[in-house]
């Protein structure tokens, strides 16, 4: 039980500074999320797509970095919180480099210790958001926004993380995406994650969210609902007695997406409806106190009433994680 108490203590009262870097080599059977066949139907007419428009396999370098800093206001546990996220994926194949993605997010704002109101081990966060994304090394969108988050460890063996965030995304027109600005609009998401520790080394997690995207063009506006679940099991290294235990993670879920209006370039009469199922497993293998190897496999299958949006993708990666 001591390990379990230490884990919750660290999460409930994190250090003022922390950072992680994750770097991986990734292979995808369908890197561009293209349809699995050259034959599609657009507005009732059968078309044959060129090889560049269907699903293409690809290798890429994946890098994710996070940074957290908090400043204690010396006032009943209140703090100023700063978080930074950087995500980068770079494909090795020339024909896929137009979907290389770089994404950066900054959040900054105060958090309040709710113990003063009788809610122990619970914090309320309010924060400003700034997002910047590049696609194919050209500006894809910028997005200022704001969020509210509730993080609670007050229930026994449980963690509740609920938040609502809204952003105004402004997209940039490019030679490859000349009508990208039709996606301009608000994106608002309400979601929650609940985790329950059945034992010091086994945690069950469920997650769900509802998201609304408004866009200048109705056929880019949509509602999205997602549900997922999984577990993480931390166990002794069964190959040799090491100092650091391994963690096996397994999860899966569904994403439902319905668009407001038909896309006239695909179907004059029916709005797009997508259903995506996914499953993922990974093993975290520590090789030192702050270093770990992470092999991961994920499968994603999307069904859609638009042929061109139907695809499946098998993703495998081997990564290295460093904690600071």
Tab-separated table of N, CA, C and O in Angstrom, residues 202-267:
chain	number	residue	atom	x	y	z
A	202	UNK	N	-2.765	-1.671	-10.023
A	202	UNK	CA	-3.761	-1.871	-11.085
A	202	UNK	C	-4.779	-0.735	-11.047
A	202	UNK	O	-5.439	-0.516	-10.033
A	203	UNK	N	-4.872	-0.006	-12.163
A	203	UNK	CA	-5.797	1.119	-12.247
A	203	UNK	C	-6.694	0.950	-13.477
A	203	UNK	O	-6.211	0.593	-14.557
A	204	UNK	N	-7.986	1.161	-13.292
A	204	UNK	CA	-8.973	1.127	-14.371
A	204	UNK	C	-9.369	2.560	-14.694
A	204	UNK	O	-9.642	3.361	-13.793
A	205	UNK	N	-9.409	2.890	-15.985
A	205	UNK	CA	-9.697	4.256	-16.402
A	205	UNK	C	-10.812	4.269	-17.445
A	205	UNK	O	-10.820	3.454	-18.362
A	206	UNK	N	-11.759	5.194	-17.274
A	206	UNK	CA	-12.792	5.437	-18.276
A	206	UNK	C	-12.755	6.915	-18.662
A	206	UNK	O	-12.413	7.774	-17.838
A	207	UNK	N	-13.103	7.194	-19.902
A	207	UNK	CA	-13.017	8.561	-20.401
A	207	UNK	C	-14.141	8.807	-21.395
A	207	UNK	O	-14.543	7.900	-22.142
A	208	UNK	N	-14.639	10.028	-21.416
A	208	UNK	CA	-15.650	10.402	-22.392
A	208	UNK	C	-15.635	11.894	-22.636
A	208	UNK	O	-15.190	12.672	-21.781
A	209	UNK	N	-16.079	12.293	-23.821
A	209	UNK	CA	-16.200	13.720	-24.104
A	209	UNK	C	-17.261	13.955	-25.173
A	209	UNK	O	-17.611	13.062	-25.952
A	210	UNK	N	-17.760	15.179	-25.167
A	210	UNK	CA	-18.645	15.684	-26.220
A	210	UNK	C	-17.985	16.922	-26.794
A	210	UNK	O	-17.539	17.797	-26.034
A	211	UNK	N	-17.932	16.996	-28.112
A	211	UNK	CA	-17.246	18.126	-28.745
A	211	UNK	C	-18.111	18.708	-29.858
A	211	UNK	O	-18.722	17.979	-30.646
A	212	UNK	N	-18.132	20.030	-29.906
A	212	UNK	CA	-18.828	20.743	-30.964
A	212	UNK	C	-17.822	21.565	-31.748
A	212	UNK	O	-17.033	22.317	-31.175
A	213	UNK	N	-17.838	21.403	-33.074
A	213	UNK	CA	-17.008	22.217	-33.953
A	213	UNK	C	-17.920	23.026	-34.865
A	213	UNK	O	-18.717	22.461	-35.621
A	214	UNK	N	-17.818	24.340	-34.769
A	214	UNK	CA	-18.529	25.237	-35.687
A	214	UNK	C	-17.541	25.736	-36.723
A	214	UNK	O	-16.406	26.110	-36.386
A	215	UNK	N	-17.961	25.755	-37.969
A	215	UNK	CA	-17.087	26.183	-39.046
A	215	UNK	C	-17.845	27.125	-39.980
A	215	UNK	O	-19.082	27.152	-39.997
A	216	UNK	N	-17.073	27.896	-40.754
A	216	UNK	CA	-17.696	28.820	-41.705
A	216	UNK	C	-18.570	28.077	-42.697
A	216	UNK	O	-19.639	28.560	-43.101
A	217	UNK	N	-18.140	26.889	-43.099
A	217	UNK	CA	-18.927	26.035	-43.991
A	217	UNK	C	-19.647	24.982	-43.167
A	217	UNK	O	-19.023	24.283	-42.360
A	218	UNK	N	-20.957	24.873	-43.354
A	218	UNK	CA	-21.751	23.938	-42.548
A	218	UNK	C	-21.273	22.497	-42.687
A	218	UNK	O	-21.381	21.717	-41.738
A	219	UNK	N	-20.734	22.132	-43.858
A	219	UNK	CA	-20.324	20.739	-44.036
A	219	UNK	C	-19.024	20.411	-43.319
A	219	UNK	O	-18.606	19.252	-43.304
A	220	UNK	N	-18.396	21.410	-42.701
A	220	UNK	CA	-17.257	21.158	-41.813
A	220	UNK	C	-17.648	21.253	-40.333
A	220	UNK	O	-16.820	20.978	-39.460
A	221	UNK	N	-18.876	21.675	-40.034
A	221	UNK	CA	-19.357	21.753	-38.658
A	221	UNK	C	-19.866	20.387	-38.225
A	221	UNK	O	-20.538	19.695	-39.006
A	222	UNK	N	-19.562	19.988	-36.986
A	222	UNK	CA	-19.957	18.642	-36.569
A	222	UNK	C	-20.087	18.535	-35.057
A	222	UNK	O	-19.569	19.363	-34.306
A	223	UNK	N	-20.776	17.482	-34.632
A	223	UNK	CA	-20.809	17.017	-33.246
A	223	UNK	C	-20.002	15.737	-33.166
A	223	UNK	O	-20.072	14.885	-34.062
A	224	UNK	N	-19.230	15.603	-32.083
A	224	UNK	CA	-18.410	14.415	-31.878
A	224	UNK	C	-18.582	13.923	-30.450
A	224	UNK	O	-18.533	14.711	-29.512
A	225	UNK	N	-18.810	12.620	-30.303
A	225	UNK	CA	-18.935	11.975	-29.000
A	225	UNK	C	-17.950	10.818	-28.945
A	225	UNK	O	-17.847	10.041	-29.902
A	226	UNK	N	-17.223	10.697	-27.840
A	226	UNK	CA	-16.232	9.627	-27.707
A	226	UNK	C	-16.322	8.992	-26.327
A	226	UNK	O	-16.528	9.681	-25.328
A	227	UNK	N	-16.169	7.672	-26.291
A	227	UNK	CA	-16.119	6.906	-25.050
A	227	UNK	C	-14.959	5.923	-25.145
A	227	UNK	O	-14.723	5.327	-26.199
A	228	UNK	N	-14.234	5.760	-24.047
A	228	UNK	CA	-13.122	4.813	-24.056
A	228	UNK	C	-12.912	4.270	-22.651
A	228	UNK	O	-13.413	4.817	-21.661
A	229	UNK	N	-12.165	3.179	-22.576
A	229	UNK	CA	-11.850	2.562	-21.299
A	229	UNK	C	-10.592	1.734	-21.414
A	229	UNK	O	-10.166	1.365	-22.519
A	230	UNK	N	-9.998	1.438	-20.280
A	230	UNK	CA	-8.790	0.627	-20.299
A	230	UNK	C	-8.236	0.433	-18.905
A	230	UNK	O	-8.846	0.824	-17.907
A	231	UNK	N	-7.060	-0.191	-18.857
A	231	UNK	CA	-6.405	-0.406	-17.569
A	231	UNK	C	-4.900	-0.291	-17.728
A	231	UNK	O	-4.354	-0.388	-18.845
A	232	UNK	N	-4.233	-0.097	-16.593
A	232	UNK	CA	-2.774	-0.135	-16.530
A	232	UNK	C	-2.379	-1.031	-15.361
A	232	UNK	O	-2.860	-0.838	-14.239
A	233	UNK	N	-1.526	-2.007	-15.643
A	233	UNK	CA	-1.107	-2.985	-14.637
A	233	UNK	C	0.396	-2.876	-14.465
A	233	UNK	O	1.160	-3.094	-15.417
A	234	UNK	N	0.832	-2.522	-13.284
A	234	UNK	CA	2.248	-2.433	-12.961
A	234	UNK	C	2.665	-3.696	-12.211
A	234	UNK	O	2.040	-4.060	-11.206
A	235	UNK	N	3.704	-4.354	-12.708
A	235	UNK	CA	4.085	-5.662	-12.165
A	235	UNK	C	5.603	-5.801	-12.161
A	235	UNK	O	6.324	-5.076	-12.869
A	236	UNK	N	6.097	-6.754	-11.384
A	236	UNK	CA	7.530	-7.013	-11.327
A	236	UNK	C	8.011	-7.557	-12.655
A	236	UNK	O	7.317	-8.327	-13.328
A	237	UNK	N	9.204	-7.179	-13.006
A	237	UNK	CA	9.837	-7.669	-14.222
A	237	UNK	C	9.985	-9.188	-14.137
A	237	UNK	O	10.694	-9.704	-13.275
A	238	UNK	N	9.322	-9.913	-15.055
A	238	UNK	CA	9.340	-11.375	-14.978
A	238	UNK	C	10.548	-11.989	-15.684
A	238	UNK	O	10.789	-13.188	-15.555
A	239	UNK	N	11.322	-11.191	-16.437
A	239	UNK	CA	12.495	-11.730	-17.126
A	239	UNK	C	13.715	-11.755	-16.213
A	239	UNK	O	14.496	-12.681	-16.232
A	240	UNK	N	13.872	-10.703	-15.442
A	240	UNK	CA	14.943	-10.672	-14.451
A	240	UNK	C	14.518	-9.714	-13.340
A	240	UNK	O	13.734	-8.802	-13.529
A	241	UNK	N	15.050	-9.953	-12.164
A	241	UNK	CA	14.686	-9.131	-11.022
A	241	UNK	C	15.369	-7.775	-11.138
A	241	UNK	O	16.542	-7.619	-10.844
A	242	UNK	N	14.618	-6.804	-11.596
A	242	UNK	CA	15.158	-5.462	-11.758
A	242	UNK	C	14.640	-4.524	-10.684
A	242	UNK	O	13.748	-4.846	-9.904
A	243	UNK	N	15.198	-3.346	-10.666
A	243	UNK	CA	14.801	-2.366	-9.658
A	243	UNK	C	13.471	-1.719	-10.004
A	243	UNK	O	12.743	-1.270	-9.120
A	244	UNK	N	13.134	-1.687	-11.309
A	244	UNK	CA	11.971	-0.928	-11.736
A	244	UNK	C	10.921	-1.863	-12.332
A	244	UNK	O	11.212	-2.648	-13.235
A	245	UNK	N	9.663	-1.777	-11.886
A	245	UNK	CA	8.603	-2.632	-12.432
A	245	UNK	C	8.170	-2.156	-13.819
A	245	UNK	O	8.397	-1.014	-14.213
A	246	UNK	N	7.533	-3.062	-14.557
A	246	UNK	CA	6.987	-2.757	-15.867
A	246	UNK	C	5.521	-2.369	-15.720
A	246	UNK	O	4.868	-2.708	-14.728
A	247	UNK	N	4.977	-1.692	-16.752
A	247	UNK	CA	3.553	-1.353	-16.779
A	247	UNK	C	2.971	-1.735	-18.141
A	247	UNK	O	3.493	-1.311	-19.176
A	248	UNK	N	1.915	-2.542	-18.108
A	248	UNK	CA	1.196	-2.914	-19.327
A	248	UNK	C	-0.092	-2.098	-19.395
A	248	UNK	O	-0.867	-2.068	-18.433
A	249	UNK	N	-0.317	-1.456	-20.519
A	249	UNK	CA	-1.505	-0.643	-20.727
A	249	UNK	C	-2.335	-1.227	-21.874
A	249	UNK	O	-1.788	-1.606	-22.908
A	250	UNK	N	-3.637	-1.281	-21.681
A	250	UNK	CA	-4.549	-1.774	-22.712
A	250	UNK	C	-5.805	-0.920	-22.691
A	250	UNK	O	-6.372	-0.659	-21.615
A	251	UNK	N	-6.240	-0.461	-23.861
A	251	UNK	CA	-7.434	0.376	-23.914
A	251	UNK	C	-8.068	0.358	-25.290
A	251	UNK	O	-7.492	-0.117	-26.272
A	252	UNK	N	-9.276	0.879	-25.357
A	252	UNK	CA	-9.995	0.968	-26.614
A	252	UNK	C	-11.191	1.877	-26.466
A	252	UNK	O	-11.572	2.274	-25.356
A	253	UNK	N	-11.812	2.205	-27.614
A	253	UNK	CA	-12.956	3.092	-27.531
A	253	UNK	C	-13.609	3.314	-28.871
A	253	UNK	O	-13.266	2.697	-29.881
A	254	UNK	N	-14.587	4.216	-28.871
A	254	UNK	CA	-15.360	4.544	-30.064
A	254	UNK	C	-15.507	6.055	-30.158
A	254	UNK	O	-15.624	6.747	-29.141
A	255	UNK	N	-15.481	6.567	-31.391
A	255	UNK	CA	-15.699	7.986	-31.672
A	255	UNK	C	-16.804	8.085	-32.718
A	255	UNK	O	-16.706	7.463	-33.792
A	256	UNK	N	-17.858	8.840	-32.426
A	256	UNK	CA	-18.969	9.065	-33.347
A	256	UNK	C	-18.958	10.527	-33.765
A	256	UNK	O	-18.854	11.422	-32.925
A	257	UNK	N	-19.096	10.768	-35.072
A	257	UNK	CA	-19.019	12.131	-35.589
A	257	UNK	C	-20.109	12.329	-36.651
A	257	UNK	O	-20.172	11.584	-37.635
A	258	UNK	N	-20.943	13.354	-36.452
A	258	UNK	CA	-22.012	13.682	-37.391
A	258	UNK	C	-21.877	15.131	-37.841
A	258	UNK	O	-21.807	16.045	-36.999
A	259	UNK	N	-21.869	15.352	-39.146
A	259	UNK	CA	-21.713	16.690	-39.702
A	259	UNK	C	-23.076	17.340	-39.954
A	259	UNK	O	-24.083	16.658	-40.153
A	260	UNK	N	-23.080	18.672	-39.961
A	260	UNK	CA	-24.336	19.418	-40.040
A	260	UNK	C	-24.982	19.371	-41.420
A	260	UNK	O	-26.225	19.390	-41.529
A	261	UNK	N	-24.169	19.361	-42.467
A	261	UNK	CA	-24.714	19.500	-43.819
A	261	UNK	C	-23.923	18.643	-44.795
A	261	UNK	O	-22.762	18.294	-44.532
A	262	UNK	N	-24.526	18.284	-45.929
A	262	UNK	CA	-23.792	17.516	-46.942
A	262	UNK	C	-22.632	18.305	-47.519
A	262	UNK	O	-22.705	19.525	-47.679
A	263	UNK	N	-21.552	17.593	-47.826
A	263	UNK	CA	-20.419	18.180	-48.539
A	263	UNK	C	-20.732	18.084	-50.027
A	263	UNK	O	-20.775	16.979	-50.586
A	264	UNK	N	-20.955	19.208	-50.725
A	264	UNK	CA	-21.415	19.145	-52.126
A	264	UNK	C	-20.409	18.510	-53.069
A	264	UNK	O	-20.787	18.087	-54.169
A	265	UNK	N	-19.134	18.421	-52.673
A	265	UNK	CA	-18.154	17.775	-53.543
A	265	UNK	C	-18.196	16.260	-53.451
A	265	UNK	O	-17.597	15.572	-54.283
A	266	UNK	N	-18.932	15.726	-52.431
A	266	UNK	CA	-18.972	14.277	-52.214
A	266	UNK	C	-20.381	13.724	-52.333
A	266	UNK	O	-20.613	12.709	-52.993
A	267	UNK	N	-21.343	14.397	-51.668
A	267	UNK	CA	-22.723	13.913	-51.692
A	267	UNK	C	-23.657	15.101	-51.484
A	267	UNK	O	-23.593	15.777	-50.454
